[in-house]
Amino acid sequence: MKLFLSIFLFLIFSNIPEISDIRKLYSSMVISENNAKEFASKLADITKDNNKTLVAYKGASIVILSKYKKEVSDKSKNFKEGAKMVEFAVTSEPNNIEIHLIRLSIQEKSPKILKYNGNIKEDKKFLLDHYEEQSSTLKTYIKNFILQSKSFSTAEKQRIN
């Protein structure tokens, strides 16, 4: 009984966000600094021990927030920290399509000078190869990403329609 009560209380008071809520906020975080900060605040309690998809989203939030830093050294430091977190998530769950989508979304928008664009082809292929295996909710999310992405050709976009 104590164990059940402990688990119940943990779940109620835990600040771990729902992935569905995070997905809704993800695309809007690049619009403004306030949106990026709100998104990051939802993921503030996420550690590498949590769900790896949430870890990747937290890494993405750190990457996006880096563009609002004033000092170039701070921008670079934060970008690398966020990218490292995303790479940790990919390494931890290499077959997780959503983590590949997150990494691709970062890499296709990263300045070339940062040299964080080496997995674009790999992630594109992974998304296209594993798209049909996903739940309808995740397929919709992936499809919306692919259709707005500049990394996918018209023919690749048509494959998912």
Short mmCIF file of C-alpha atoms in Angstrom, two decimals:
data_model
loop_
_atom_site.label_atom_id
_atom_site.label_comp_id
_atom_site.label_asym_id
_atom_site.label_seq_id
_atom_site.Cartn_x
_atom_site.Cartn_y
_atom_site.Cartn_z
CA MET A 1 0.00 0.00 0.00
CA LYS A 2 2.83 2.40 0.85
CA LEU A 3 4.51 1.67 -2.46
CA PHE A 4 1.30 2.36 -4.36
CA LEU A 5 0.77 5.62 -2.48
CA SER A 6 4.38 6.68 -3.12
CA ILE A 7 4.08 6.02 -6.84
CA PHE A 8 0.73 7.79 -6.99
CA LEU A 9 2.06 10.87 -5.22
CA PHE A 10 5.18 10.90 -7.39
CA LEU A 11 3.10 10.86 -10.55
CA ILE A 12 0.81 13.62 -9.33
CA PHE A 13 3.57 15.96 -8.19
CA SER A 14 6.13 15.10 -10.81
CA ASN A 15 7.06 17.87 -13.21
CA ILE A 16 7.65 15.48 -16.08
CA PRO A 17 5.68 16.87 -19.04
CA GLU A 18 3.63 14.77 -21.41
CA ILE A 19 5.32 14.22 -24.77
CA SER A 20 2.11 15.21 -26.55
CA ASP A 21 2.22 18.62 -24.83
CA ILE A 22 5.88 19.06 -25.73
CA ARG A 23 5.23 18.21 -29.38
CA LYS A 24 2.59 20.95 -29.56
CA LEU A 25 5.03 23.52 -28.19
CA TYR A 26 8.10 22.41 -30.16
CA SER A 27 7.35 24.09 -33.47
CA SER A 28 6.43 27.37 -31.81
CA MET A 29 9.60 27.63 -29.76
CA VAL A 30 11.60 29.04 -32.68
CA ILE A 31 9.19 31.94 -33.15
CA SER A 32 10.36 34.04 -30.20
CA GLU A 33 12.64 34.10 -27.22
CA ASN A 34 9.61 33.98 -24.90
CA ASN A 35 8.32 30.81 -26.59
CA ALA A 36 11.79 29.26 -26.36
CA LYS A 37 11.99 30.10 -22.66
CA GLU A 38 8.52 28.70 -22.00
CA PHE A 39 9.42 25.50 -23.83
CA ALA A 40 12.68 25.19 -21.88
CA SER A 41 10.89 25.78 -18.57
CA LYS A 42 8.59 22.82 -19.26
CA LEU A 43 11.70 20.63 -19.60
CA ALA A 44 13.72 22.11 -16.75
CA ASP A 45 13.42 19.02 -14.56
CA ILE A 46 14.37 16.55 -17.30
CA THR A 47 17.64 14.71 -16.75
CA LYS A 48 19.45 12.08 -18.79
CA ASP A 49 17.69 9.45 -16.67
CA ASN A 50 14.26 10.44 -18.02
CA ASN A 51 12.49 9.44 -21.20
CA LYS A 52 15.08 9.87 -23.95
CA THR A 53 12.64 11.65 -26.26
CA LEU A 54 12.18 14.30 -23.58
CA VAL A 55 15.97 14.44 -23.17
CA ALA A 56 16.27 15.18 -26.91
CA TYR A 57 13.62 17.90 -26.65
CA LYS A 58 15.49 19.42 -23.71
CA GLY A 59 18.68 19.39 -25.78
CA ALA A 60 16.78 21.12 -28.59
CA SER A 61 15.54 23.76 -26.17
CA ILE A 62 19.10 24.48 -25.04
CA VAL A 63 20.22 24.77 -28.67
CA ILE A 64 17.43 27.23 -29.49
CA LEU A 65 18.05 29.30 -26.36
CA SER A 66 21.72 29.57 -27.32
CA LYS A 67 20.82 31.92 -30.15
CA TYR A 68 19.54 34.46 -27.63
CA LYS A 69 22.80 34.61 -25.67
CA LYS A 70 24.72 37.86 -26.03
CA GLU A 71 28.27 36.52 -25.92
CA VAL A 72 29.50 34.35 -28.77
CA SER A 73 31.27 32.06 -26.31
CA ASP A 74 28.01 31.55 -24.39
CA LYS A 75 26.15 30.84 -27.63
CA SER A 76 28.72 28.23 -28.61
CA LYS A 77 28.85 26.64 -25.16
CA ASN A 78 25.07 26.32 -24.90
CA PHE A 79 24.71 25.07 -28.47
CA LYS A 80 27.29 22.34 -27.82
CA GLU A 81 25.61 21.41 -24.53
CA GLY A 82 22.23 21.03 -26.23
CA ALA A 83 23.64 19.12 -29.21
CA LYS A 84 25.48 16.78 -26.83
CA MET A 85 22.19 16.05 -25.05
CA VAL A 86 20.47 15.28 -28.37
CA GLU A 87 23.34 12.98 -29.38
CA PHE A 88 23.09 11.22 -26.02
CA ALA A 89 19.41 10.56 -26.71
CA VAL A 90 20.15 9.23 -30.21
CA THR A 91 22.87 6.94 -28.85
CA SER A 92 20.61 5.74 -26.04
CA GLU A 93 17.68 4.98 -28.35
CA PRO A 94 18.99 4.70 -31.92
CA ASN A 95 15.66 3.31 -33.20
CA ASN A 96 13.54 6.17 -31.82
CA ILE A 97 12.14 8.01 -34.85
CA GLU A 98 11.12 11.09 -32.89
CA ILE A 99 14.66 11.61 -31.62
CA HIS A 100 15.92 11.43 -35.22
CA LEU A 101 13.30 14.03 -36.17
CA ILE A 102 14.48 16.32 -33.37
CA ARG A 103 18.12 16.00 -34.40
CA LEU A 104 17.25 16.60 -38.05
CA SER A 105 15.22 19.68 -37.19
CA ILE A 106 18.20 21.13 -35.34
CA GLN A 107 20.81 20.16 -37.92
CA GLU A 108 18.93 21.56 -40.90
CA LYS A 109 18.65 24.97 -39.22
CA SER A 110 22.10 25.10 -37.59
CA PRO A 111 24.59 27.57 -39.01
CA LYS A 112 27.16 25.76 -41.15
CA ILE A 113 29.98 27.26 -39.11
CA LEU A 114 28.90 25.10 -36.15
CA LYS A 115 29.42 21.96 -38.24
CA TYR A 116 26.41 20.21 -36.72
CA ASN A 117 24.90 18.90 -39.91
CA GLY A 118 26.52 15.51 -40.44
CA ASN A 119 23.43 13.37 -39.89
CA ILE A 120 20.88 15.02 -42.15
CA LYS A 121 20.91 12.31 -44.82
CA GLU A 122 20.91 9.54 -42.20
CA ASP A 123 17.98 11.05 -40.30
CA LYS A 124 15.98 11.76 -43.47
CA LYS A 125 16.41 8.15 -44.54
CA PHE A 126 15.46 6.90 -41.07
CA LEU A 127 12.28 8.99 -41.04
CA LEU A 128 11.24 7.85 -44.52
CA ASP A 129 12.14 4.19 -43.91
CA HIS A 130 10.28 3.92 -40.59
CA TYR A 131 7.38 6.30 -41.16
CA GLU A 132 4.77 3.62 -41.91
CA GLU A 133 5.54 1.72 -38.68
CA GLN A 134 4.46 4.59 -36.42
CA SER A 135 1.20 5.29 -34.60
CA SER A 136 -1.23 7.59 -36.38
CA THR A 137 -0.46 10.43 -33.95
CA LEU A 138 3.27 10.17 -34.52
CA LYS A 139 2.79 9.77 -38.28
CA THR A 140 0.86 13.05 -38.36
CA TYR A 141 3.60 14.79 -36.38
CA ILE A 142 6.34 13.43 -38.64
CA LYS A 143 4.36 14.23 -41.79
CA ASN A 144 3.85 17.83 -40.69
CA PHE A 145 7.58 18.14 -40.07
CA ILE A 146 8.57 16.60 -43.39
CA LEU A 147 6.15 18.75 -45.40
CA GLN A 148 7.62 21.98 -44.03
CA SER A 149 11.24 20.80 -44.08
CA LYS A 150 13.65 22.07 -46.72
CA SER A 151 15.73 18.90 -46.38
CA PHE A 152 13.17 16.72 -48.15
CA SER A 153 12.61 16.76 -51.90
CA THR A 154 9.16 16.98 -53.47
CA ALA A 155 9.36 13.27 -54.31
CA GLU A 156 10.25 12.39 -50.69
CA LYS A 157 7.36 14.51 -49.43
CA GLN A 158 5.00 12.72 -51.79
CA ARG A 159 6.08 9.34 -50.38
CA ILE A 160 4.35 10.14 -47.09
CA ASN A 161 1.10 11.49 -48.52
#
